[in-house]
Amino acid sequence: MSAPVAPAAPAGATRHAVRLGLRRGWTEFLLSVRSPQDQGFYLFTAVVSVGYLWLNRDGEVEGTTLSFPTVALPSVLAALAAFGVFMGPVFALAMEREDGTLLRHKAVPHGMQGCVTGQLVLHALSAVPQLLVVLVPSWLLFDGLVRTGAGGWLVLAGVVVLGMAALLPWGMVVGALVPSTQKAGTWGMLPVLVVVGISGVFVPLQQMWGWLQAVAQVFPVYWLGLGLRSAVLPDAAAALEVGGSWRTGTTVAVLGAWCVVGLLVAPPVLRRMARRQSGSQVQAARDAALQWVR
């Protein structure tokens, strides 16, 4: 006689868990934007980024008639988006694993689905004010910022959304793998710093060695920056890029591929993390954190 098959989880229960996750993500986002600490972070981001562009407002990119703020702004936005949507989940999952939040989610039916949904919503929404506090003042201060008009704004928004979709799942993966919040910086911050550094965000890709250019074009950060430049800069500026064009189709394909692969990799990694979560692990993590503080 064959073993009984466990009944499939009701679709309604899954939908309910996702709805709770959406609500949780939205609520945590509202709490975040009202937090003085996060408001101070947004203000700091705006002052540093816009101040840097303002100090170089009279400069022109060598060999072109383009102003420095116009060319630098897409790189600033790409770097902010990459750090925000990648490092946010890394630290959040590491902290929730140590404080027992993930263990509580695990004890609730479909709790992990709600947890993951909430994290995705929270960090996707949190990137919006971080970008707006730089983009809106820059638009008001610098003439001709988005030279392609309404179409350029639509492209910019679409690239940001696609870039976040490509990076968020990988932030969840790394967050599930880091052993502790103390090591989240090493596991997450250092790799993303390296990737951003070689992706043409701060230094034009053409000025790097050929093999480094090839490596940079494997990762989504380069394509995020390229897509944002295509939205902000005039068509003639495409001649400054690798291949002499914006490569819009390739940008969409690469970012989409990173998104799809990330969505395939993240669930089993998160399930493995949930299976290994136990009360003894939470207590051990708390004890390690106390030792680290001391």
Phi, psi and omega in degrees: 000131184286152180291145180295143180268130180295135181295144179292150179294132180302138180298326180297324179293320178295316179298321179297318179296319179294319178299318177297321177296318178299317180294319180297315180299317180295316180297315180294328177294316179298319177296325181294312184290341177269351182285129177302326180295314180289324176297321176296323178294317178298318179297317179298316179301316181294315183296313182293312185290308182291324177299319178298317178293321182294319180296336180250024186294333183269357181279154175236148178288131184303132179086002180222175173256013182279138178286153181299315180300323181297320182280325184281331185303313179302324179293319178298315180296319180297317180295317179297316180296316182297313180294316185295308186280346176267309185284333179304304178296328180300307182290322183296313180293321179297318181289319181292333176289324182281327183270001176092359180298316180295325178296321177293320176298321181297327183284347181261137178305127180061020182296324181292326177297318177294322180297311181296318179300315179299319179297316181297316180295314182302309187283332174293316180289325182295335179288336185295304179297328179296325178279322183294324182293344175262317186291314185295309177300323180295320179297324181282329186271328188245129182287147174062036185295309177251097190280350181266009175071210183300324178298323178295321177296320179295318178297316180301313180297319181295320180293320179299314180298314181294321178296319178295320178297328179285330186263327185302312180301326181286330171296322176295319180298310181295321178298327178284339185263335184296137183286337182197165178294329180296331181262001181296324179296318180292316183286329185251310186295313183298312178300318182290327175297317179296314182297315178297321182296328182261005188262016177075015180283318181252331178236129180308137184299328183295340181275358181263166177298153183302316181293328179288326175299319180295318179296316182300324184283358173281328188268155186287339185296320178301315184289330174297312178297319179297317179297321178291323177295324179295333179279326187268322188268155177291163183301326182297334182290347178298336179297339180278349184272164174299128182085353177070020178210169180282342180049053185300315180299318179293322178301311180298318183295315182292313179296320177296321179296317178297323178295311183296313180297319179298320179291335176279324183279321188299313184303310179296326178294318179292322177296319178298318178298317181294321180296325183276351182285131179213166180297323179294324178294319178298315180295319178297320179295320179295318179297319179295321180295321179294320178296322181293321179294319179294000000 
